[in-house]
mmCIF file of C-alpha atoms in Angstrom:
data_model
loop_
_atom_site.group_PDB
_atom_site.id
_atom_site.type_symbol
_atom_site.label_atom_id
_atom_site.label_comp_id
_atom_site.label_asym_id
_atom_site.label_seq_id
_atom_site.Cartn_x
_atom_site.Cartn_y
_atom_site.Cartn_z
ATOM 1 C CA UNK A 1400 -29.952 -8.861 -6.553
ATOM 2 C CA UNK A 1401 -29.446 -5.960 -9.091
ATOM 3 C CA UNK A 1402 -27.466 -6.999 -12.369
ATOM 4 C CA UNK A 1403 -24.904 -4.490 -11.677
ATOM 5 C CA UNK A 1404 -24.325 -5.518 -7.848
ATOM 6 C CA UNK A 1405 -23.665 -9.227 -9.108
ATOM 7 C CA UNK A 1406 -21.392 -8.024 -11.869
ATOM 8 C CA UNK A 1407 -19.493 -5.900 -9.183
ATOM 9 C CA UNK A 1408 -19.299 -9.112 -7.130
ATOM 10 C CA UNK A 1409 -18.007 -11.299 -9.814
ATOM 11 C CA UNK A 1410 -15.373 -8.522 -11.082
ATOM 12 C CA UNK A 1411 -13.756 -8.458 -7.789
ATOM 13 C CA UNK A 1412 -13.621 -12.123 -7.386
ATOM 14 C CA UNK A 1413 -11.924 -12.186 -10.801
ATOM 15 C CA UNK A 1414 -9.579 -9.588 -9.912
ATOM 16 C CA UNK A 1415 -8.559 -11.115 -6.614
ATOM 17 C CA UNK A 1416 -8.028 -14.525 -8.604
ATOM 18 C CA UNK A 1417 -5.504 -12.375 -10.745
ATOM 19 C CA UNK A 1418 -3.787 -11.137 -7.744
ATOM 20 C CA UNK A 1419 -3.572 -14.735 -6.570
ATOM 21 C CA UNK A 1420 -1.347 -15.411 -9.640
ATOM 22 C CA UNK A 1421 1.254 -12.914 -8.360
ATOM 23 C CA UNK A 1422 2.423 -15.442 -5.895
ATOM 24 C CA UNK A 1423 6.116 -14.893 -7.041
ATOM 25 C CA UNK A 1424 6.133 -11.465 -6.281
ATOM 26 C CA UNK A 1425 4.190 -11.682 -3.233
ATOM 27 C CA UNK A 1426 6.903 -14.169 -1.798
ATOM 28 C CA UNK A 1427 9.689 -11.909 -3.111
ATOM 29 C CA UNK A 1428 8.026 -8.925 -1.012
ATOM 30 C CA UNK A 1429 7.585 -10.992 1.988
ATOM 31 C CA UNK A 1430 11.170 -12.092 1.892
ATOM 32 C CA UNK A 1431 12.203 -8.421 2.219
ATOM 33 C CA UNK A 1432 9.633 -7.747 4.855
ATOM 34 C CA UNK A 1433 10.724 -10.736 7.097
ATOM 35 C CA UNK A 1434 14.411 -9.796 6.631
ATOM 36 C CA UNK A 1435 13.940 -6.374 8.175
ATOM 37 C CA UNK A 1436 11.731 -7.603 10.847
ATOM 38 C CA UNK A 1437 14.348 -10.058 11.700
ATOM 39 C CA UNK A 1438 17.188 -7.389 11.573
ATOM 40 C CA UNK A 1439 14.887 -5.371 14.118
ATOM 41 C CA UNK A 1440 14.108 -2.846 11.316
ATOM 42 C CA UNK A 1441 10.623 -1.625 10.389
ATOM 43 C CA UNK A 1442 8.371 -1.947 7.357
ATOM 44 C CA UNK A 1443 7.512 1.671 6.264
ATOM 45 C CA UNK A 1444 4.139 1.882 4.178
ATOM 46 C CA UNK A 1445 3.291 5.068 2.361
ATOM 47 C CA UNK A 1446 -0.035 5.347 0.327
ATOM 48 C CA UNK A 1447 1.192 8.199 -1.689
ATOM 49 C CA UNK A 1448 -1.881 10.143 -2.260
ATOM 50 C CA UNK A 1449 -5.575 10.426 -1.794
ATOM 51 C CA UNK A 1450 -7.348 7.049 -1.214
ATOM 52 C CA UNK A 1451 -4.002 5.001 -1.574
ATOM 53 C CA UNK A 1452 -3.469 5.945 2.223
ATOM 54 C CA UNK A 1453 -6.077 3.249 2.756
ATOM 55 C CA UNK A 1454 -3.096 1.035 2.127
ATOM 56 C CA UNK A 1455 -1.241 2.476 5.028
ATOM 57 C CA UNK A 1456 -4.113 2.328 7.100
ATOM 58 C CA UNK A 1457 -4.710 -1.151 6.132
ATOM 59 C CA UNK A 1458 -1.803 -2.815 7.712
ATOM 60 C CA UNK A 1459 -0.791 -0.283 10.306
ATOM 61 C CA UNK A 1460 -1.644 -0.923 14.292
ATOM 62 C CA UNK A 1461 -4.378 -3.785 13.056
ATOM 63 C CA UNK A 1462 -5.796 -6.653 14.724
ATOM 64 C CA UNK A 1463 -3.943 -9.738 13.263
ATOM 65 C CA UNK A 1464 -1.284 -7.347 11.634
ATOM 66 C CA UNK A 1465 2.507 -7.142 11.873
ATOM 67 C CA UNK A 1466 3.438 -4.804 15.000
ATOM 68 C CA UNK A 1467 6.651 -3.405 12.986
ATOM 69 C CA UNK A 1468 4.704 -1.301 10.617
ATOM 70 C CA UNK A 1469 5.552 2.504 10.355
ATOM 71 C CA UNK A 1470 2.532 4.094 8.630
ATOM 72 C CA UNK A 1471 3.761 7.256 6.618
ATOM 73 C CA UNK A 1472 0.526 9.144 6.916
ATOM 74 C CA UNK A 1473 1.058 12.771 6.009
ATOM 75 C CA UNK A 1474 -1.630 15.237 6.593
ATOM 76 C CA UNK A 1475 -0.990 16.856 3.115
ATOM 77 C CA UNK A 1476 -2.000 13.864 1.342
ATOM 78 C CA UNK A 1477 -4.937 12.788 3.324
ATOM 79 C CA UNK A 1478 -8.604 13.801 1.911
ATOM 80 C CA UNK A 1479 -9.562 14.703 5.409
ATOM 81 C CA UNK A 1480 -7.618 17.800 5.187
ATOM 82 C CA UNK A 1481 -8.931 18.700 1.945
ATOM 83 C CA UNK A 1482 -9.785 16.480 -1.257
ATOM 84 C CA UNK A 1483 -8.587 19.112 -3.769
ATOM 85 C CA UNK A 1484 -5.487 20.057 -1.497
ATOM 86 C CA UNK A 1485 -4.544 16.194 -1.570
ATOM 87 C CA UNK A 1486 -4.613 15.713 -5.308
ATOM 88 C CA UNK A 1487 -2.514 18.663 -5.745
ATOM 89 C CA UNK A 1488 0.147 17.653 -3.170
ATOM 90 C CA UNK A 1489 0.237 14.352 -4.515
ATOM 91 C CA UNK A 1490 1.449 15.934 -7.838
ATOM 92 C CA UNK A 1491 4.211 18.179 -6.323
ATOM 93 C CA UNK A 1492 7.557 17.116 -7.085
ATOM 94 C CA UNK A 1493 9.985 16.976 -4.342
ATOM 95 C CA UNK A 1494 7.454 16.777 -1.511
ATOM 96 C CA UNK A 1495 8.093 13.164 -0.630
ATOM 97 C CA UNK A 1496 11.725 13.798 0.517
ATOM 98 C CA UNK A 1497 10.819 15.768 3.647
ATOM 99 C CA UNK A 1498 7.857 13.308 4.600
ATOM 100 C CA UNK A 1499 10.237 10.337 4.451
ATOM 101 C CA UNK A 1500 12.639 12.264 6.570
ATOM 102 C CA UNK A 1501 9.890 13.227 9.154
ATOM 103 C CA UNK A 1502 8.741 9.556 9.516
ATOM 104 C CA UNK A 1503 12.552 8.675 9.761
ATOM 105 C CA UNK A 1504 12.304 6.288 6.835
ATOM 106 C CA UNK A 1505 16.151 5.578 6.515
ATOM 107 C CA UNK A 1506 16.437 1.738 6.802
ATOM 108 C CA UNK A 1507 14.186 -1.235 6.796
ATOM 109 C CA UNK A 1508 11.866 -1.727 3.890
ATOM 110 C CA UNK A 1509 9.580 0.804 2.120
ATOM 111 C CA UNK A 1510 6.332 -0.548 0.589
ATOM 112 C CA UNK A 1511 4.485 2.128 -1.973
ATOM 113 C CA UNK A 1512 0.866 1.848 -2.264
ATOM 114 C CA UNK A 1513 -0.527 3.507 -5.379
ATOM 115 C CA UNK A 1514 -2.620 1.595 -7.791
ATOM 116 C CA UNK A 1515 -2.130 4.404 -10.236
ATOM 117 C CA UNK A 1516 1.499 4.486 -9.901
ATOM 118 C CA UNK A 1517 2.305 7.685 -11.819
ATOM 119 C CA UNK A 1518 2.187 10.805 -9.332
ATOM 120 C CA UNK A 1519 5.000 12.957 -8.256
ATOM 121 C CA UNK A 1520 4.680 11.792 -4.536
ATOM 122 C CA UNK A 1521 4.540 7.996 -5.613
ATOM 123 C CA UNK A 1522 7.642 8.220 -8.137
ATOM 124 C CA UNK A 1523 9.802 10.385 -5.641
ATOM 125 C CA UNK A 1524 9.185 7.887 -2.782
ATOM 126 C CA UNK A 1525 10.679 5.208 -4.782
ATOM 127 C CA UNK A 1526 13.417 7.306 -6.197
ATOM 128 C CA UNK A 1527 14.287 8.432 -2.374
ATOM 129 C CA UNK A 1528 14.133 4.856 -1.325
ATOM 130 C CA UNK A 1529 16.728 3.961 -3.907
ATOM 131 C CA UNK A 1530 18.857 7.157 -2.891
ATOM 132 C CA UNK A 1531 18.788 5.878 0.808
ATOM 133 C CA UNK A 1532 19.551 2.290 -0.008
ATOM 134 C CA UNK A 1533 16.277 0.840 1.178
ATOM 135 C CA UNK A 1534 14.710 -2.038 -0.527
ATOM 136 C CA UNK A 1535 11.254 -0.734 -2.477
ATOM 137 C CA UNK A 1536 8.134 -2.748 -2.699
ATOM 138 C CA UNK A 1537 5.347 -1.173 -5.267
ATOM 139 C CA UNK A 1538 1.811 -2.252 -4.818
ATOM 140 C CA UNK A 1539 0.485 -0.587 -8.265
ATOM 141 C CA UNK A 1540 -1.265 -1.491 -11.517
ATOM 142 C CA UNK A 1541 0.847 -1.997 -14.406
ATOM 143 C CA UNK A 1542 -1.936 -1.956 -16.847
ATOM 144 C CA UNK A 1543 -3.306 1.420 -15.688
ATOM 145 C CA UNK A 1544 0.207 3.164 -15.693
ATOM 146 C CA UNK A 1545 1.160 1.914 -19.134
ATOM 147 C CA UNK A 1546 -2.384 3.600 -20.500
ATOM 148 C CA UNK A 1547 -1.962 7.149 -18.950
ATOM 149 C CA UNK A 1548 0.000 9.209 -21.717
ATOM 150 C CA UNK A 1549 3.308 10.256 -20.670
ATOM 151 C CA UNK A 1550 2.435 14.033 -20.690
ATOM 152 C CA UNK A 1551 -0.637 13.732 -18.344
ATOM 153 C CA UNK A 1552 -0.466 16.296 -15.848
ATOM 154 C CA UNK A 1553 -0.935 13.890 -13.072
ATOM 155 C CA UNK A 1554 2.562 12.339 -13.866
ATOM 156 C CA UNK A 1555 5.584 12.762 -12.430
ATOM 157 C CA UNK A 1556 7.910 14.891 -14.746
ATOM 158 C CA UNK A 1557 9.990 11.763 -15.573
ATOM 159 C CA UNK A 1558 6.985 10.105 -17.000
ATOM 160 C CA UNK A 1559 8.091 6.861 -15.188
ATOM 161 C CA UNK A 1560 5.740 4.331 -13.849
ATOM 162 C CA UNK A 1561 6.039 2.749 -10.213
ATOM 163 C CA UNK A 1562 6.489 -0.622 -11.218
ATOM 164 C CA UNK A 1563 9.502 0.245 -13.330
ATOM 165 C CA UNK A 1564 11.400 1.761 -10.341
ATOM 166 C CA UNK A 1565 10.843 -0.756 -7.447
ATOM 167 C CA UNK A 1566 12.991 -3.498 -6.443
ATOM 168 C CA UNK A 1567 10.011 -5.704 -6.294
ATOM 169 C CA UNK A 1568 6.475 -4.998 -7.936
ATOM 170 C CA UNK A 1569 3.245 -6.648 -7.122
ATOM 171 C CA UNK A 1570 0.562 -6.045 -9.209
ATOM 172 C CA UNK A 1571 -2.919 -5.452 -7.790
ATOM 173 C CA UNK A 1572 -4.445 -5.521 -11.191
ATOM 174 C CA UNK A 1573 -6.736 -2.268 -10.965
ATOM 175 C CA UNK A 1574 -8.473 -1.944 -14.222
ATOM 176 C CA UNK A 1575 -7.952 1.138 -16.377
ATOM 177 C CA UNK A 1576 -10.409 4.111 -14.765
ATOM 178 C CA UNK A 1577 -10.753 1.827 -11.523
ATOM 179 C CA UNK A 1578 -14.701 2.105 -11.553
ATOM 180 C CA UNK A 1579 -16.125 -1.102 -13.210
ATOM 181 C CA UNK A 1580 -19.720 -0.967 -13.230
ATOM 182 C CA UNK A 1581 -21.615 0.567 -16.344
ATOM 183 C CA UNK A 1582 -25.270 1.948 -16.414
ATOM 184 C CA UNK A 1583 -27.354 2.655 -19.335
ATOM 185 C CA UNK A 1584 -27.428 6.551 -19.922
ATOM 186 C CA UNK A 1585 -24.398 7.182 -17.576
ATOM 187 C CA UNK A 1586 -21.146 7.963 -19.366
ATOM 188 C CA UNK A 1587 -18.956 7.319 -16.048
ATOM 189 C CA UNK A 1588 -18.523 4.029 -14.680
ATOM 190 C CA UNK A 1589 -19.249 3.592 -10.784
ATOM 191 C CA UNK A 1590 -18.076 1.287 -8.151
ATOM 192 C CA UNK A 1591 -14.116 1.508 -7.809
ATOM 193 C CA UNK A 1592 -12.118 -1.531 -7.103
ATOM 194 C CA UNK A 1593 -8.643 -0.330 -6.104
ATOM 195 C CA UNK A 1594 -9.044 0.001 -2.280
ATOM 196 C CA UNK A 1595 -10.300 -3.629 -2.143
ATOM 197 C CA UNK A 1596 -7.652 -4.668 -4.516
ATOM 198 C CA UNK A 1597 -4.407 -3.153 -2.825
ATOM 199 C CA UNK A 1598 -5.854 -4.129 0.600
ATOM 200 C CA UNK A 1599 -6.262 -7.649 -0.554
ATOM 201 C CA UNK A 1600 -2.685 -7.665 -1.954
ATOM 202 C CA UNK A 1601 -1.113 -6.362 1.262
ATOM 203 C CA UNK A 1602 -2.654 -9.027 3.411
ATOM 204 C CA UNK A 1603 -1.454 -11.680 1.119
ATOM 205 C CA UNK A 1604 2.024 -10.178 1.744
ATOM 206 C CA UNK A 1605 1.646 -9.923 5.484
ATOM 207 C CA UNK A 1606 0.620 -13.623 5.459
ATOM 208 C CA UNK A 1607 3.531 -14.765 3.488
ATOM 209 C CA UNK A 1608 5.729 -12.721 5.906
ATOM 210 C CA UNK A 1609 4.647 -14.365 8.941
ATOM 211 C CA UNK A 1610 4.917 -18.013 7.123
ATOM 212 C CA UNK A 1611 8.336 -17.145 6.166
ATOM 213 C CA UNK A 1612 9.200 -16.029 9.636
ATOM 214 C CA UNK A 1613 7.804 -19.413 11.417
ATOM 215 C CA UNK A 1614 9.603 -21.370 8.734
ATOM 216 C CA UNK A 1615 12.737 -19.687 10.032
ATOM 217 C CA UNK A 1616 11.974 -20.308 13.659
ATOM 218 C CA UNK A 1617 11.175 -16.701 14.391
ATOM 219 C CA UNK A 1618 7.861 -15.819 16.079
ATOM 220 C CA UNK A 1619 6.373 -12.783 14.519
ATOM 221 C CA UNK A 1620 4.921 -9.994 16.707
ATOM 222 C CA UNK A 1621 1.305 -9.800 16.092
ATOM 223 C CA UNK A 1622 -1.416 -7.074 17.194
ATOM 224 C CA UNK A 1623 -4.537 -8.246 19.075
ATOM 225 C CA UNK A 1624 -7.828 -6.200 18.861
ATOM 226 C CA UNK A 1625 -8.158 -4.093 21.814
ATOM 227 C CA UNK A 1626 -11.780 -4.894 21.572
ATOM 228 C CA UNK A 1627 -11.089 -8.599 22.942
ATOM 229 C CA UNK A 1628 -10.603 -9.550 26.574
ATOM 230 C CA UNK A 1629 -7.058 -9.095 27.316
ATOM 231 C CA UNK A 1630 -6.171 -7.478 24.101
ATOM 232 C CA UNK A 1631 -4.996 -4.170 25.722
ATOM 233 C CA UNK A 1632 -2.591 -6.094 27.900
ATOM 234 C CA UNK A 1633 -1.211 -8.204 25.049
ATOM 235 C CA UNK A 1634 -0.484 -4.905 23.211
ATOM 236 C CA UNK A 1635 0.961 -2.701 25.789
ATOM 237 C CA UNK A 1636 4.300 -4.518 25.840
ATOM 238 C CA UNK A 1637 4.649 -3.695 21.735
ATOM 239 C CA UNK A 1638 3.572 -0.056 22.239
ATOM 240 C CA UNK A 1639 6.197 0.146 25.009
ATOM 241 C CA UNK A 1640 8.754 -1.453 22.825
ATOM 242 C CA UNK A 1641 8.161 0.511 19.729
ATOM 243 C CA UNK A 1642 7.181 3.888 21.122
ATOM 244 C CA UNK A 1643 9.493 6.545 19.497
ATOM 245 C CA UNK A 1644 10.271 4.448 16.537
ATOM 246 C CA UNK A 1645 6.912 3.966 14.935
ATOM 247 C CA UNK A 1646 6.165 7.391 14.263
ATOM 248 C CA UNK A 1647 2.244 7.286 14.791
ATOM 249 C CA UNK A 1648 2.346 4.668 17.666
#
């Protein structure tokens, strides 16, 4: 194995270990998530720009995932509609409000996934959640946000970081710059880690949510893979139950 590949593997494992130390925050997030489900409300999740949208994809309509997840996937911030376009829109103040309106984010709990935690859509999502009285969970990297200058053009005009605004902050420990592997003669590091880190964090939150619900005598609704025998039949009742409530069902 090349040295750099081995280094990447070790780095990922080390960062996962750091996330494992966020047990208290993960439990607090899961408590909000379980409370919303028990009240027959939804868990809204927005990956507020670019590849952060992978966070919404990761726990939406996923085999082994919670049924009551409303993925806020706006075409404006998705890279498949234009990477440059996505980058410009995620820096646009005021864009988050109509998106949250369109996805009917008015109750439940709002998870904001963005390891950078500084752009306009990210910060406005947190602020809008507070205005609506919706509990907010931020999955982001404190160390990254703290290292970006307050006047950087990628920042929300307030200069705030996501972790400062949400009700529960879960640190995904993305290192500054995201990419972690160096090559001699190459200035820019390669091999980003953010998608792996926030996906791992989100799944820990889902696991804890299920555990809390079962402890309370509540049986969570969980998707089954449609590629398994009987999967479509098991999922049909959930699709009928939440059709019209979950925007992208």
